[in-house]
mmCIF file of C-alpha atoms in Angstrom:
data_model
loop_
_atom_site.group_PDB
_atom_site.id
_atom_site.type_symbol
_atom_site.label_atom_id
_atom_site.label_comp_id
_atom_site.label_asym_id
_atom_site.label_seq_id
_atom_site.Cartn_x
_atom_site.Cartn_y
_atom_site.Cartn_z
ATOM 1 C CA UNK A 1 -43.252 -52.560 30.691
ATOM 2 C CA UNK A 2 -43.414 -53.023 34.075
ATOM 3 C CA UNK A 3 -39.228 -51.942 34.250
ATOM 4 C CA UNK A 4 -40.421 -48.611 32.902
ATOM 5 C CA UNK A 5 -42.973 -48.150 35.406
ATOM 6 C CA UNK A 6 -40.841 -49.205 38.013
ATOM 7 C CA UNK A 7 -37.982 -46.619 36.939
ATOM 8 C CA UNK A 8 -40.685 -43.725 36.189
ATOM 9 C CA UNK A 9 -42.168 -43.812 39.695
ATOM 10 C CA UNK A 10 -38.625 -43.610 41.424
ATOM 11 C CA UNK A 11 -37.886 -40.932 39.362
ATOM 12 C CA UNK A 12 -40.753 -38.838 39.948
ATOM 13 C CA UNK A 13 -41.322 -39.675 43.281
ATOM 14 C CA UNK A 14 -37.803 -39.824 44.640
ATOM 15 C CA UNK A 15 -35.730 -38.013 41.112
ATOM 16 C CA UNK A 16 -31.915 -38.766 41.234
ATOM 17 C CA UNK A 17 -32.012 -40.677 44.686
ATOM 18 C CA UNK A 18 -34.222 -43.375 43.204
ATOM 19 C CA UNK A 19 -32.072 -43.925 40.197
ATOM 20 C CA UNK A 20 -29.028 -44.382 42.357
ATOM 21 C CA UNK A 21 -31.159 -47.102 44.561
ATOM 22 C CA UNK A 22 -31.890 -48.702 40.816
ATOM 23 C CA UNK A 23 -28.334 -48.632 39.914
ATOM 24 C CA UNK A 24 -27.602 -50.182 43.323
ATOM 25 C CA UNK A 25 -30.381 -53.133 42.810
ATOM 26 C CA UNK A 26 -28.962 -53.683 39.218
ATOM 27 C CA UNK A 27 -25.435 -53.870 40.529
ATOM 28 C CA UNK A 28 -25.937 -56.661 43.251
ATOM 29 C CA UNK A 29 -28.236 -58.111 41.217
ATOM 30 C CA UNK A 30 -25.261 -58.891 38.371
ATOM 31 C CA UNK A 31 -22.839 -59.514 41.374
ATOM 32 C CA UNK A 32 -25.629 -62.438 43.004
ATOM 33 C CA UNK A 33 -25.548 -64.046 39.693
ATOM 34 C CA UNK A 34 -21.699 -63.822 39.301
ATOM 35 C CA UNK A 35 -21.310 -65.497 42.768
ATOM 36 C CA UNK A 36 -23.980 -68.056 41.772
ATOM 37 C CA UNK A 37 -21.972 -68.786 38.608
ATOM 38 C CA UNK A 38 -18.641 -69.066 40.565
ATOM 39 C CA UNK A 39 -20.798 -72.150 42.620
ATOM 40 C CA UNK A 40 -22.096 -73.943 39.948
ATOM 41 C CA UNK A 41 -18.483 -73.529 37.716
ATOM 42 C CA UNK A 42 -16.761 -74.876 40.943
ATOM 43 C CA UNK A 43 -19.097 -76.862 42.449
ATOM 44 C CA UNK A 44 -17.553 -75.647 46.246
ATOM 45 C CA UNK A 45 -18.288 -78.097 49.253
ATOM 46 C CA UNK A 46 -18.663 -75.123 52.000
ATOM 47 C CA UNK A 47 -20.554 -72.611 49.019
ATOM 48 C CA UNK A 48 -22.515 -70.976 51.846
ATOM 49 C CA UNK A 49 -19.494 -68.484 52.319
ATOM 50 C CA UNK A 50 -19.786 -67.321 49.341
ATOM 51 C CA UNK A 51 -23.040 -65.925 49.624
ATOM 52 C CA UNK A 52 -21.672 -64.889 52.990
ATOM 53 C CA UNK A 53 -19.157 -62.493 51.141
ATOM 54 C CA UNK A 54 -22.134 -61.573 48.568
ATOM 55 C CA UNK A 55 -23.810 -60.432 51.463
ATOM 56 C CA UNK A 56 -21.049 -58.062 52.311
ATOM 57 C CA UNK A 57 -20.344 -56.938 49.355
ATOM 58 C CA UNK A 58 -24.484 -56.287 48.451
ATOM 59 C CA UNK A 59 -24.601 -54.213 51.742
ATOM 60 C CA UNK A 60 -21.106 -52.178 51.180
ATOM 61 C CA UNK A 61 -22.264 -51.504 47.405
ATOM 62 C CA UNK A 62 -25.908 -50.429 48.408
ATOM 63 C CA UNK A 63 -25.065 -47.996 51.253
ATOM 64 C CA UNK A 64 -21.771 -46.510 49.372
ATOM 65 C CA UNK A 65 -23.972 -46.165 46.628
ATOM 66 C CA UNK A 66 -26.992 -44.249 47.597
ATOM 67 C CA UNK A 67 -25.613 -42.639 50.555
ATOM 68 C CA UNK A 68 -22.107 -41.734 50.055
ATOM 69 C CA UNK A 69 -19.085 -42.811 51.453
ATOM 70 C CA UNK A 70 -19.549 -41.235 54.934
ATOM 71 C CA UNK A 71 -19.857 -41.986 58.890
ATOM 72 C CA UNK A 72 -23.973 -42.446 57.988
ATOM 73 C CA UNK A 73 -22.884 -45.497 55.670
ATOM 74 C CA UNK A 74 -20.733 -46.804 58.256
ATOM 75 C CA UNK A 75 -23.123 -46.483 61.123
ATOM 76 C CA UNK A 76 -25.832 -48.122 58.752
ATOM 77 C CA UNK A 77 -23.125 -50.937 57.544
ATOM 78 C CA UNK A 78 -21.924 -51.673 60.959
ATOM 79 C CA UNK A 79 -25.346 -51.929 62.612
ATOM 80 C CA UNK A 80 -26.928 -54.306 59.378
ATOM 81 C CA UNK A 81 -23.551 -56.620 59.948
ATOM 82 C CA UNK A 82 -24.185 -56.543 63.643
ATOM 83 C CA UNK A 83 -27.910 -57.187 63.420
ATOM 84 C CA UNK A 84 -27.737 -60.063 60.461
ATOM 85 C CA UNK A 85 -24.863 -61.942 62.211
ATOM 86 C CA UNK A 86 -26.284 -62.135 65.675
ATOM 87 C CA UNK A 87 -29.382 -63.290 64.449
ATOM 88 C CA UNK A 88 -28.268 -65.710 61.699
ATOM 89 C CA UNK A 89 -26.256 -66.859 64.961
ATOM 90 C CA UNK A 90 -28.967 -67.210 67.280
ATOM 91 C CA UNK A 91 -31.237 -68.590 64.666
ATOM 92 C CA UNK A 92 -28.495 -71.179 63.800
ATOM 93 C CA UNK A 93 -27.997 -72.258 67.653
ATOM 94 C CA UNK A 94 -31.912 -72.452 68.181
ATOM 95 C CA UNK A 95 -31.670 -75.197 65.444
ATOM 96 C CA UNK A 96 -28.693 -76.904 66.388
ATOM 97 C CA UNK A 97 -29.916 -77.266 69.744
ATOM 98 C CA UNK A 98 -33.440 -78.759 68.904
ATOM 99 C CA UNK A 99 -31.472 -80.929 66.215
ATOM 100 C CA UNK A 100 -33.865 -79.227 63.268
ATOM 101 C CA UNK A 101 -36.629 -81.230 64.530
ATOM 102 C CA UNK A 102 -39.263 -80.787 62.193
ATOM 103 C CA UNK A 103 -37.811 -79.597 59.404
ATOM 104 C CA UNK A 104 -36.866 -81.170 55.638
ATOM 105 C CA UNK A 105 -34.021 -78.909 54.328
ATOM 106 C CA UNK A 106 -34.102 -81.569 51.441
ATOM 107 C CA UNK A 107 -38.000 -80.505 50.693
ATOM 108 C CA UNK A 108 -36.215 -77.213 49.150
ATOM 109 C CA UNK A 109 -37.185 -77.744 45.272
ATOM 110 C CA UNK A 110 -33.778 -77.686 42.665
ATOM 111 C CA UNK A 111 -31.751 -78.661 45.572
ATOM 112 C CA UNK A 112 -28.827 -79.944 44.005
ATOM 113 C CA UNK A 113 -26.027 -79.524 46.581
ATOM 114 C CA UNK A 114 -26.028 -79.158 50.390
ATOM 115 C CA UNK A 115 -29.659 -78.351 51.331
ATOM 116 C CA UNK A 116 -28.884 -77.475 54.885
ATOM 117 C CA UNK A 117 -26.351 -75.025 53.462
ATOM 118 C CA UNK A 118 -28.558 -73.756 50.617
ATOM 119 C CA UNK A 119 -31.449 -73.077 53.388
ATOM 120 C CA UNK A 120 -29.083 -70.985 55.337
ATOM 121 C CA UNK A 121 -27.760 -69.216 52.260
ATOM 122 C CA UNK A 122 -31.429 -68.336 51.548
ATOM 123 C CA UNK A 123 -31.924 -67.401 54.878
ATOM 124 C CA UNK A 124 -29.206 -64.730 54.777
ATOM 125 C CA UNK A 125 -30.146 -62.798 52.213
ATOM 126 C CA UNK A 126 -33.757 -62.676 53.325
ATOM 127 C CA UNK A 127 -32.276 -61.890 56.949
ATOM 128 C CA UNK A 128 -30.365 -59.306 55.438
ATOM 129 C CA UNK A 129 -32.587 -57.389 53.202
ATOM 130 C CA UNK A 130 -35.387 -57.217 56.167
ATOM 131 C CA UNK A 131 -31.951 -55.836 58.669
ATOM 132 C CA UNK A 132 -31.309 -53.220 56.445
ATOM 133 C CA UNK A 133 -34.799 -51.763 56.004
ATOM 134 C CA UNK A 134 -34.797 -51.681 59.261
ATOM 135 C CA UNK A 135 -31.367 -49.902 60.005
ATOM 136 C CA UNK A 136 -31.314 -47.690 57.327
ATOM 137 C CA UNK A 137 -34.315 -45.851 59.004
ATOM 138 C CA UNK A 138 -33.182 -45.991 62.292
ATOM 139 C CA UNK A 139 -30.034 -44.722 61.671
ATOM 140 C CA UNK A 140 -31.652 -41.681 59.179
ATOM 141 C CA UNK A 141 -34.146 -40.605 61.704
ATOM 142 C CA UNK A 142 -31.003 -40.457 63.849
ATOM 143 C CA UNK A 143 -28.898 -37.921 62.030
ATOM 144 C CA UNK A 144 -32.101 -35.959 60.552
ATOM 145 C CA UNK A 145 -32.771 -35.467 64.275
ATOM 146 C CA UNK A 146 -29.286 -34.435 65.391
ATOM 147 C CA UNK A 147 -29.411 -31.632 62.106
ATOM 148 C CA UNK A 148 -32.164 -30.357 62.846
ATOM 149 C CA UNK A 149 -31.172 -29.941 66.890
ATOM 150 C CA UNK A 150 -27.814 -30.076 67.383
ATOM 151 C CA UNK A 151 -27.794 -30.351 71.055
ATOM 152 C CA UNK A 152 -29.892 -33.165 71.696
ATOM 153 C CA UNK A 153 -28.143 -36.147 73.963
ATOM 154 C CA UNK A 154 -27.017 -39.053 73.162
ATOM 155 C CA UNK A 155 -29.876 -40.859 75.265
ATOM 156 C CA UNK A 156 -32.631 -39.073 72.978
ATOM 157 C CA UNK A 157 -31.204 -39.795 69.983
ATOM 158 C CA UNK A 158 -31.084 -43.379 71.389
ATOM 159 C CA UNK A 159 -35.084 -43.332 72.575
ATOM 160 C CA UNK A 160 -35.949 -42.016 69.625
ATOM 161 C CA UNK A 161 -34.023 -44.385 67.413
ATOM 162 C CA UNK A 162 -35.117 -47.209 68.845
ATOM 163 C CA UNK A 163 -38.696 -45.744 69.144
ATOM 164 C CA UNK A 164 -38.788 -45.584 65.210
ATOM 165 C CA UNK A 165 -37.358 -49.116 65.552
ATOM 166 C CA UNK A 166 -40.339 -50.796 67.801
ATOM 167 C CA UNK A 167 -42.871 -48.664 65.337
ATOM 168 C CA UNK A 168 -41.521 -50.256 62.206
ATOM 169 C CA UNK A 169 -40.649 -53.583 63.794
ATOM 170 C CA UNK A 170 -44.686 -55.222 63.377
ATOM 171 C CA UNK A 171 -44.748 -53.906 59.994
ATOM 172 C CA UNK A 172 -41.747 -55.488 58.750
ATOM 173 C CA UNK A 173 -42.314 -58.612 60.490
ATOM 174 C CA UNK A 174 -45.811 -59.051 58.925
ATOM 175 C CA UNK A 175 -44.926 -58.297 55.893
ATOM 176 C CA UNK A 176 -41.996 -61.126 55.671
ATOM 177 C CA UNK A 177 -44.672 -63.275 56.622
ATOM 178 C CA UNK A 178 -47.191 -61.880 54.131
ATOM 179 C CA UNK A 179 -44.571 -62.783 51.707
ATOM 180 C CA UNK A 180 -43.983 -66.510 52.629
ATOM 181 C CA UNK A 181 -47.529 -66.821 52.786
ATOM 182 C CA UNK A 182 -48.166 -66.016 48.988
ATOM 183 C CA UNK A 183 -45.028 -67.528 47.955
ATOM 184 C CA UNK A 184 -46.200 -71.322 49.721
ATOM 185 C CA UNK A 185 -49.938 -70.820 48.840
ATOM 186 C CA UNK A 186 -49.639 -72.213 45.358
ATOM 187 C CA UNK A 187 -47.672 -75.650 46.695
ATOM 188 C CA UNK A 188 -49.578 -75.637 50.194
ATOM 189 C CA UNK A 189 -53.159 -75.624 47.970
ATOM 190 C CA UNK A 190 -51.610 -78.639 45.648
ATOM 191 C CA UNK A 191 -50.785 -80.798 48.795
ATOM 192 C CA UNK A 192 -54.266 -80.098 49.957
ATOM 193 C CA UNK A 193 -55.891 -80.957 47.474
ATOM 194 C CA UNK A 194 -53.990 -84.176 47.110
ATOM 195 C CA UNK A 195 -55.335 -85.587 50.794
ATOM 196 C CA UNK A 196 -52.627 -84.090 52.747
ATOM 197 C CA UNK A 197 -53.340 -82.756 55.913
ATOM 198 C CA UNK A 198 -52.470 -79.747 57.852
ATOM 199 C CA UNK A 199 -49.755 -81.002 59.867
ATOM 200 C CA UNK A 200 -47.972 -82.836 56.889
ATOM 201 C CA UNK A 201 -48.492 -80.061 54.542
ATOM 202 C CA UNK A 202 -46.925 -77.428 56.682
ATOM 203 C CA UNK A 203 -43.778 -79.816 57.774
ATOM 204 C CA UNK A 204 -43.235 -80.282 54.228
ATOM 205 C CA UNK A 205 -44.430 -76.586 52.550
ATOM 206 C CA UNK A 206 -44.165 -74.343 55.138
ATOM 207 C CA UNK A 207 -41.848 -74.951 57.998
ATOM 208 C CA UNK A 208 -38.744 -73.728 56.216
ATOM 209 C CA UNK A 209 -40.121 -70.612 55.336
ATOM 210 C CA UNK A 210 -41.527 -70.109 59.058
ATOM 211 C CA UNK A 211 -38.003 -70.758 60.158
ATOM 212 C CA UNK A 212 -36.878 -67.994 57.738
ATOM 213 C CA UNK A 213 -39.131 -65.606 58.730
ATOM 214 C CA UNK A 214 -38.039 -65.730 62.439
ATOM 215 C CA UNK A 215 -35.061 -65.478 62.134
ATOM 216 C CA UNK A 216 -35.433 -62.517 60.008
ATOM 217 C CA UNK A 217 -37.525 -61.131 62.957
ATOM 218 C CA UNK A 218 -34.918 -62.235 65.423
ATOM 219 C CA UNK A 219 -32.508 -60.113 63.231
ATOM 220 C CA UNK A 220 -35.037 -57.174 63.178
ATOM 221 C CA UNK A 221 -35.634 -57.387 67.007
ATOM 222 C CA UNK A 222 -31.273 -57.327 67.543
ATOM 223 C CA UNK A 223 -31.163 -54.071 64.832
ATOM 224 C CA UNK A 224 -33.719 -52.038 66.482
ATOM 225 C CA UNK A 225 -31.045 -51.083 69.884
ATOM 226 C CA UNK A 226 -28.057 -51.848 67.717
ATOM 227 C CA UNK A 227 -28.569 -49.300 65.488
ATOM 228 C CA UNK A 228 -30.408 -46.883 67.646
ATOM 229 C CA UNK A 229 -27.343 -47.070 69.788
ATOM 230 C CA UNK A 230 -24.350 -46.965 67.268
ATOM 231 C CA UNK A 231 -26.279 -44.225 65.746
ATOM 232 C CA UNK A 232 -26.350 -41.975 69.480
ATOM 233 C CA UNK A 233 -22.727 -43.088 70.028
ATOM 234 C CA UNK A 234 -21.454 -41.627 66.490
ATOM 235 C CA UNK A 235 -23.337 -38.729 66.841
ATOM 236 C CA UNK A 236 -24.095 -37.456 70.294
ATOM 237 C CA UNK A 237 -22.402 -34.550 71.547
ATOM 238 C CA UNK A 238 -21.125 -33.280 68.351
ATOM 239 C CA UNK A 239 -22.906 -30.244 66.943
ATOM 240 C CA UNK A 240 -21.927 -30.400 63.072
ATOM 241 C CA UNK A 241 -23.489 -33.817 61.201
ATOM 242 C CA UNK A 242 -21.753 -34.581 57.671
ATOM 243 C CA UNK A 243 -24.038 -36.740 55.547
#
């Protein structure tokens, strides 16, 4: 039932577009569990490159597939590979340096290989997913502004690209929290309930997904220019725009 509702809405609200997005979420969703098959069937040592290609692949499918095979896609593609790595990068160094002080990969429930690996692997697709909100407006403001004035500069399409950036930046960072907020709440109520207290409870509950969210938000905060400027660069002083 609630497949149907899903699928009516984009239809009405968004008609072929929407079904295209579908067909994109459907696709990556049969490639995640292929690539999550191919792990468990092999049992790899170093699996967290293959959710490293998944990643590429999900991004390459999603943009091909609901906006064409065109210099938009690559703009969006090259910004959300930009804007993932350097933060999965930074995020990774951050921890490396502190030695993961703090943290419990191994509190990460069903882990049954690597859970420093599996936290990362987690961590990219959640990095990714909250990247490519993020670019994928940025870089759409971008060429709807250079269509609709096809003399504008390079340095205003870049302002105002990175102005939609820093206006959608809060809301996407809040709402990864809001997210890891409801998804801990059931386990974080259970440990207090059972004595714990706050400090243990979050170590053990809520650190890891803390840690994910920032570094999402690191990733968000390194789209925002990237974008806004790969965007300016592809499109400034050039008067036709192909979609």
């Amino acid at each position: 039932m609630l497949c149907w509702l899903i699928f009516s809405l984009l239809f009405l609200t968004m008609r072929f577009q929407g079904l295209r997005s579908l067909f994109s979420v459907a696709i990556n969703f049969v490639i995640f569990l292929a690539l999550v098959q191919f792990d468990v069937a092999w049992n790899q040592t170093y699996f967290f490159w293959i959710f490293a290609l998944g990643a590429l692949i999900f991004t390459g499918l999603s943009l091909v597939i609901v906006l064409g095979f065109n210099k938009q896609c690559w703009v969006t593609f090259s910004s959300i590979i930009i804007g993932t790595g350097l933060g999965l990068l930074l995020g990774y160094g951050a921890l490396w340096l502190t030695d993961s002080k703090g943290l419990h990969y191994e509190a990460l429930d069903m882990a049954t290989q690597d859970p420093e690996q599996l936290f990362f692997s987690i961590t990219l697709i959640g990095l990714l997913g909250a990247v490519m909100d993020a670019a994928t407006d940025i870089v759409s403001t971008v060429f709807e502004m250079k269509a609709s004035m096809p003399e504008v500069s390079k340095t205003q399409l870049f302002k105002s690209g990175h102005q939609v950036g820093k206006s959608i930046m809060g809301p996407l960072i809040n709402v990864l929290f809001l997210v890891f907020f409801a998804e801990s709440f059931a386990i974080g109520v259970l440990y207090f309930r059972t004595g714990n207290t706050i400090a243990y409870t979050f170590e053990w509950t809520m650190s890891l997904g803390v840690v994910q969210s920032l570094i999402s938000g690191i990733g968000i905060a390194l789209v925002v220019p990237t974008a806004a400027f790969l965007a300016a660069q592809a499109l400034g002083g050039k008067k036709d725009v192909s979609h």
